[in-house]
Amino acid sequence: MKLKLISFIILLLVQVSAFADVIIVKGRVVDAQSKQTLPGAVITIPELKISAITDPNGEFSFKSLPNRGRFLFSIEYVGYKSLTKIVDLSAGTPLVFELQSSIIETHEVVITGTAISANNKQNSTSVSAVGRDGLLRQSTNLIDALAHQVPGMSQITTGPSISKPVIRGLSYNRVVTLSDGIKQQGQQWGDEHGIEIDQYSSDRVEVLRGAASLLYGSDALGGVINLLEPLTPPDGQIKGEFLTNYSTNNGLTGTSLMLTGNENGLVWRARGSYKNAYSFKTPDYYFPNSGFNETDLSGMIGLNKSWGYSHINLSYFKNNIGFYDPEPANGLNFLHDDGTPFTQDEYKSRTLEYPKQDIRHYKINWDNNFITEGGNLKVNLGYQKNQRRELDGPDPSLFFDLNTYSGDVKYYVTEANGWQPVFGASSDIGHSLNKGSEFLIPAYDTYGVGAFAYIKKTWDKNTFNAGIRYDYRKNKGKGLVEDGETKFTPFTNKFSNISGALGYTHEFNENLNFKANAGSAFRAPNPAELGSNGVHEGTFRYEIGNPNLAPERSYQVDATLQYDDKIVSASLGIYENYIHNFIYASHKQGDVAQAVNGAGSLSQFDVYRYNQVNANLYGVEGNFTLHPVSFIHFENTFGYTYARNNTLDRPLAFIPAGTLKNTLRFEPTIKGVKQSYISVGIDNFFNQYRYDSAFETGTKGYTLLNAGLGTTVNFGKQPVKLYVSGNNLANIKYYDALSRLKPGRISSEDPEFGIYNMGRNITFGIYLPLSIN
């Protein structure tokens, strides 16, 4: 039935394409001083998901654009300051974009993840954007790549295979991940549950720091990670990429191939990716059965026409991850269940042993933007199936099967006299089943609906925005009686709330601008927090939910000062987030439960119970880039979060340590090659001496040495990017403050037992941009 529906939609799009009007918009890109044309400049219209490149005469053209409406254009060219400009397409006159030469190119970055797309200076939300090059270097997964580069962002890790995003100290269901314009719906509540998205699929990522509940609902209490796919190429062209890399520490191999095309507005994209790794090595030893393999397939087909665009996106994600539950009594003598030690060959085997996870995520969504007389209407409908199997043998012990249907509608009223209103509504329906032999959370149904109104006013060098939102959430947990004992008691919870936000920006001059936000948001407790009752072996603990939990209520303010000129780019931000009824799982010494473990024998597990406290998180984040000459970059980012459990008058648990990261990058001009660079980085992680001693240990500070080099060579007309990057080159022994393998998190019986983070790792990579005209 679903395949028939997809086929019908594709046929409908092709038929509409045949009768759609063709509107052509032309223009040029020139140097602002000399007026010479700039061939190879990239022009994008993010709201219409289309791009163009200037020809040898510096000219470009777009076919099938709307014949009315005001849209934000972004123009980029190497060696020049990027430019953003609002263009009224109804004017019908040829466009001329004048670029200013600059050592630092990325002054103006278009942000699309907020209510109205705008350049970063006119957007009150604190946002960092990471481009394609930054996503490929010095990382083992997508979240790892972002945590290396974005101030205020860190990650909860379980070795190199699993990373959960943390923004300003908040994670789990408090951070929303967007892909293809819809919220990723998996099992975000789990400690060892990463995001189910292809690392190589994103062309650019926006990290929105601070509450974004106004636009995305209750789960966006801490922030949003907006993953942006490559834009469709110019009409009549086929573009693509092939990349492959290899990492020495755990033998990680990654390969991805993507092709995308545009023929008279009929657009398409296809990608396939595969990753495989064996057990990772600390500076002293391999950690057994920590390898993984991942398969990703995705595609898009749609139309870009004068009435807007309509795209169908499909994706399939499959990840197998090995787990090992070390026994503190054995120390670092890692043993099989039968007592025999692991061999060197087994550490480097790419065949995973039990226990392991088998994670699969299927997604289809229909993304539309229809241009109307009075504005434009965006409609996104989606279906996702998330399956998570935890296996101790051929048959899964835990098996979560979550099906989610979602719909999102936004109407943008055409701007008039600097005023632009937006109205929106969203809804989602979730249905989760337990298909395994063991149970951790009850089967449940969840239903949510929300509506918001937002308005933005622009005048002179100022922007002001305000919004209000209403949300309703209903969770229904299903009861279960197992062997005559009640495993889950049925429950029904209903939550509703009104949220509001205010934002302001001011550009003092071309170089200096200020932004500030204030607002209140809420998050409804999820079914895992409400109804858990069982062993969660991935986290080495027994979890018990609380059906009487109340919603979290957040009161947040932040402010950021940004400065950019020809050689310096800098920002400094402060924030505070007070959360009433903050939900977290806590453990008391001596609170244990007897339960059957994965090997089928009776074991003792620490009990973690979901409770609520009042919490206060505040901190500072920023970056400083010095670019004194064209071939030298000195980049620095820093962040620190201070978090307190006000109810119990002690530190809040599991908060990232303060960081200061410095990178010196040299970009020499070498005959015969292009875009060459050599970089050296020093990442400083400070002591995390503020921790909840009831069930957590502190971590010492450490410094990591990183380096990289790369260049682009041409084989005929084919450019090939080659790069090498090294992490932890000094092979430092350390525990990250948020590692789930650090002392105190594996076992409370021996709080000094832990597994070091990954040791020295060197990655070799090749990237081939493809162009088929």
PDB file of C-alpha atoms in Angstrom, residues 154-289:
ATOM      1  CA  SER A 154      29.417  18.435  23.782  1.00  0.00           C
ATOM      2  CA  GLN A 155      28.485  14.753  23.637  1.00  0.00           C
ATOM      3  CA  ILE A 156      27.567  11.745  25.781  1.00  0.00           C
ATOM      4  CA  THR A 157      29.650   8.876  24.432  1.00  0.00           C
ATOM      5  CA  THR A 158      29.800   5.095  24.652  1.00  0.00           C
ATOM      6  CA  GLY A 159      33.073   4.567  22.847  1.00  0.00           C
ATOM      7  CA  PRO A 160      33.408   5.987  19.313  1.00  0.00           C
ATOM      8  CA  SER A 161      30.240   4.381  17.929  1.00  0.00           C
ATOM      9  CA  ILE A 162      27.587   6.179  20.019  1.00  0.00           C
ATOM     10  CA  SER A 163      27.348   9.923  20.612  1.00  0.00           C
ATOM     11  CA  LYS A 164      24.376  11.863  21.960  1.00  0.00           C
ATOM     12  CA  PRO A 165      24.278  15.651  21.497  1.00  0.00           C
ATOM     13  CA  VAL A 166      24.511  17.910  24.554  1.00  0.00           C
ATOM     14  CA  ILE A 167      23.753  21.637  24.194  1.00  0.00           C
ATOM     15  CA  ARG A 168      24.444  23.939  27.135  1.00  0.00           C
ATOM     16  CA  GLY A 169      24.393  20.952  29.483  1.00  0.00           C
ATOM     17  CA  LEU A 170      21.049  19.530  28.213  1.00  0.00           C
ATOM     18  CA  SER A 171      20.520  16.331  26.233  1.00  0.00           C
ATOM     19  CA  TYR A 172      18.200  13.352  25.690  1.00  0.00           C
ATOM     20  CA  ASN A 173      14.639  14.501  24.852  1.00  0.00           C
ATOM     21  CA  ARG A 174      15.624  18.123  25.443  1.00  0.00           C
ATOM     22  CA  VAL A 175      17.507  18.379  22.130  1.00  0.00           C
ATOM     23  CA  VAL A 176      15.689  18.003  18.795  1.00  0.00           C
ATOM     24  CA  THR A 177      17.404  16.687  15.676  1.00  0.00           C
ATOM     25  CA  LEU A 178      15.872  17.759  12.354  1.00  0.00           C
ATOM     26  CA  SER A 179      16.499  15.851   9.130  1.00  0.00           C
ATOM     27  CA  ASP A 180      14.714  16.612   5.855  1.00  0.00           C
ATOM     28  CA  GLY A 181      12.741  19.215   7.806  1.00  0.00           C
ATOM     29  CA  ILE A 182      11.129  16.809  10.307  1.00  0.00           C
ATOM     30  CA  LYS A 183      12.003  15.790  13.854  1.00  0.00           C
ATOM     31  CA  GLN A 184      13.955  12.577  14.137  1.00  0.00           C
ATOM     32  CA  GLN A 185      11.825  10.196  16.219  1.00  0.00           C
ATOM     33  CA  GLY A 186      13.788   7.321  17.734  1.00  0.00           C
ATOM     34  CA  GLN A 187      14.565   6.335  21.298  1.00  0.00           C
ATOM     35  CA  GLN A 188      16.164   9.619  22.418  1.00  0.00           C
ATOM     36  CA  TRP A 189      15.583   8.828  26.105  1.00  0.00           C
ATOM     37  CA  GLY A 190      18.306   6.142  26.270  1.00  0.00           C
ATOM     38  CA  ASP A 191      21.837   6.817  27.515  1.00  0.00           C
ATOM     39  CA  GLU A 192      23.400   4.605  24.849  1.00  0.00           C
ATOM     40  CA  HIS A 193      21.013   5.561  22.016  1.00  0.00           C
ATOM     41  CA  GLY A 194      22.663   7.680  19.329  1.00  0.00           C
ATOM     42  CA  ILE A 195      20.948   9.447  16.438  1.00  0.00           C
ATOM     43  CA  GLU A 196      19.948   7.251  13.496  1.00  0.00           C
ATOM     44  CA  ILE A 197      21.278   9.422  10.657  1.00  0.00           C
ATOM     45  CA  ASP A 198      23.970   8.942   8.001  1.00  0.00           C
ATOM     46  CA  GLN A 199      27.065  10.951   8.996  1.00  0.00           C
ATOM     47  CA  TYR A 200      27.871  11.694   5.343  1.00  0.00           C
ATOM     48  CA  SER A 201      24.405  12.840   4.226  1.00  0.00           C
ATOM     49  CA  SER A 202      24.511  16.417   5.523  1.00  0.00           C
ATOM     50  CA  ASP A 203      26.006  19.182   3.424  1.00  0.00           C
ATOM     51  CA  ARG A 204      25.703  21.654   6.301  1.00  0.00           C
ATOM     52  CA  VAL A 205      24.532  21.578   9.917  1.00  0.00           C
ATOM     53  CA  GLU A 206      23.055  24.373  12.032  1.00  0.00           C
ATOM     54  CA  VAL A 207      23.253  24.072  15.820  1.00  0.00           C
ATOM     55  CA  LEU A 208      20.637  26.293  17.507  1.00  0.00           C
ATOM     56  CA  ARG A 209      21.551  26.850  21.151  1.00  0.00           C
ATOM     57  CA  GLY A 210      18.810  27.630  23.645  1.00  0.00           C
ATOM     58  CA  ALA A 211      15.122  26.823  23.830  1.00  0.00           C
ATOM     59  CA  ALA A 212      13.472  26.430  20.429  1.00  0.00           C
ATOM     60  CA  SER A 213      10.176  25.076  21.737  1.00  0.00           C
ATOM     61  CA  LEU A 214       8.262  27.880  20.048  1.00  0.00           C
ATOM     62  CA  LEU A 215       8.870  26.333  16.624  1.00  0.00           C
ATOM     63  CA  TYR A 216       9.522  22.661  17.366  1.00  0.00           C
ATOM     64  CA  GLY A 217       7.439  21.787  20.421  1.00  0.00           C
ATOM     65  CA  SER A 218       8.242  20.650  23.921  1.00  0.00           C
ATOM     66  CA  ASP A 219      11.322  18.529  23.203  1.00  0.00           C
ATOM     67  CA  ALA A 220      13.392  21.498  21.975  1.00  0.00           C
ATOM     68  CA  LEU A 221      14.083  22.752  25.497  1.00  0.00           C
ATOM     69  CA  GLY A 222      17.859  22.795  25.080  1.00  0.00           C
ATOM     70  CA  GLY A 223      18.350  23.384  21.378  1.00  0.00           C
ATOM     71  CA  VAL A 224      18.047  22.055  17.838  1.00  0.00           C
ATOM     72  CA  ILE A 225      20.435  20.336  15.436  1.00  0.00           C
ATOM     73  CA  ASN A 226      19.255  21.100  11.906  1.00  0.00           C
ATOM     74  CA  LEU A 227      20.760  18.787   9.263  1.00  0.00           C
ATOM     75  CA  LEU A 228      20.650  20.215   5.743  1.00  0.00           C
ATOM     76  CA  GLU A 229      20.956  18.002   2.683  1.00  0.00           C
ATOM     77  CA  PRO A 230      22.805  19.212  -0.452  1.00  0.00           C
ATOM     78  CA  LEU A 231      20.759  21.685  -2.468  1.00  0.00           C
ATOM     79  CA  THR A 232      19.647  20.676  -5.939  1.00  0.00           C
ATOM     80  CA  PRO A 233      22.113  21.641  -8.694  1.00  0.00           C
ATOM     81  CA  PRO A 234      21.467  24.072 -11.555  1.00  0.00           C
ATOM     82  CA  ASP A 235      19.046  23.015 -14.270  1.00  0.00           C
ATOM     83  CA  GLY A 236      20.446  20.463 -16.691  1.00  0.00           C
ATOM     84  CA  GLN A 237      23.274  19.341 -14.429  1.00  0.00           C
ATOM     85  CA  ILE A 238      24.118  16.240 -12.404  1.00  0.00           C
ATOM     86  CA  LYS A 239      26.403  16.718  -9.407  1.00  0.00           C
ATOM     87  CA  GLY A 240      27.655  14.316  -6.798  1.00  0.00           C
ATOM     88  CA  GLU A 241      30.462  13.162  -4.558  1.00  0.00           C
ATOM     89  CA  PHE A 242      32.435  10.091  -3.639  1.00  0.00           C
ATOM     90  CA  LEU A 243      34.342   9.865  -0.376  1.00  0.00           C
ATOM     91  CA  THR A 244      36.210   7.247   1.556  1.00  0.00           C
ATOM     92  CA  ASN A 245      38.311   7.256   4.724  1.00  0.00           C
ATOM     93  CA  TYR A 246      40.223   4.961   7.049  1.00  0.00           C
ATOM     94  CA  SER A 247      41.074   5.415  10.747  1.00  0.00           C
ATOM     95  CA  THR A 248      43.991   3.601  12.351  1.00  0.00           C
ATOM     96  CA  ASN A 249      42.730   3.207  15.931  1.00  0.00           C
ATOM     97  CA  ASN A 250      39.741   0.952  15.325  1.00  0.00           C
ATOM     98  CA  GLY A 251      40.112   0.250  11.619  1.00  0.00           C
ATOM     99  CA  LEU A 252      37.106   2.438  10.832  1.00  0.00           C
ATOM    100  CA  THR A 253      36.374   2.476   7.106  1.00  0.00           C
ATOM    101  CA  GLY A 254      33.751   4.780   5.669  1.00  0.00           C
ATOM    102  CA  THR A 255      32.527   5.126   2.094  1.00  0.00           C
ATOM    103  CA  SER A 256      29.720   7.178   0.568  1.00  0.00           C
ATOM    104  CA  LEU A 257      28.498   7.892  -2.963  1.00  0.00           C
ATOM    105  CA  MET A 258      25.919  10.556  -3.821  1.00  0.00           C
ATOM    106  CA  LEU A 259      24.436  11.798  -7.096  1.00  0.00           C
ATOM    107  CA  THR A 260      21.875  14.587  -7.535  1.00  0.00           C
ATOM    108  CA  GLY A 261      20.337  16.101 -10.650  1.00  0.00           C
ATOM    109  CA  ASN A 262      17.928  18.681 -12.054  1.00  0.00           C
ATOM    110  CA  GLU A 263      16.183  18.451 -15.396  1.00  0.00           C
ATOM    111  CA  ASN A 264      13.703  21.280 -16.056  1.00  0.00           C
ATOM    112  CA  GLY A 265      12.818  21.402 -12.384  1.00  0.00           C
ATOM    113  CA  LEU A 266      12.464  17.642 -11.929  1.00  0.00           C
ATOM    114  CA  VAL A 267      15.020  17.087  -9.171  1.00  0.00           C
ATOM    115  CA  TRP A 268      16.408  13.930  -7.595  1.00  0.00           C
ATOM    116  CA  ARG A 269      19.135  12.698  -5.262  1.00  0.00           C
ATOM    117  CA  ALA A 270      20.444   9.251  -4.253  1.00  0.00           C
ATOM    118  CA  ARG A 271      23.073   8.254  -1.683  1.00  0.00           C
ATOM    119  CA  GLY A 272      24.541   5.062  -0.282  1.00  0.00           C
ATOM    120  CA  SER A 273      26.986   4.880   2.640  1.00  0.00           C
ATOM    121  CA  TYR A 274      28.727   2.171   4.642  1.00  0.00           C
ATOM    122  CA  LYS A 275      30.904   2.246   7.784  1.00  0.00           C
ATOM    123  CA  ASN A 276      32.682  -0.572   9.583  1.00  0.00           C
ATOM    124  CA  ALA A 277      35.023  -0.696  12.610  1.00  0.00           C
ATOM    125  CA  TYR A 278      36.516  -3.170  15.040  1.00  0.00           C
ATOM    126  CA  SER A 279      37.144  -2.605  18.771  1.00  0.00           C
ATOM    127  CA  PHE A 280      38.660   0.734  19.739  1.00  0.00           C
ATOM    128  CA  LYS A 281      41.997   1.038  21.533  1.00  0.00           C
ATOM    129  CA  THR A 282      42.733   3.190  24.566  1.00  0.00           C
ATOM    130  CA  PRO A 283      46.359   4.237  25.180  1.00  0.00           C
ATOM    131  CA  ASP A 284      46.801   0.948  27.112  1.00  0.00           C
ATOM    132  CA  TYR A 285      44.417  -1.676  25.776  1.00  0.00           C
ATOM    133  CA  TYR A 286      41.648  -2.602  23.356  1.00  0.00           C
ATOM    134  CA  PHE A 287      38.088  -2.517  24.705  1.00  0.00           C
ATOM    135  CA  PRO A 288      36.485  -5.752  23.460  1.00  0.00           C
ATOM    136  CA  ASN A 289      33.429  -5.996  21.236  1.00  0.00           C
TER     137      ASN A 289
END
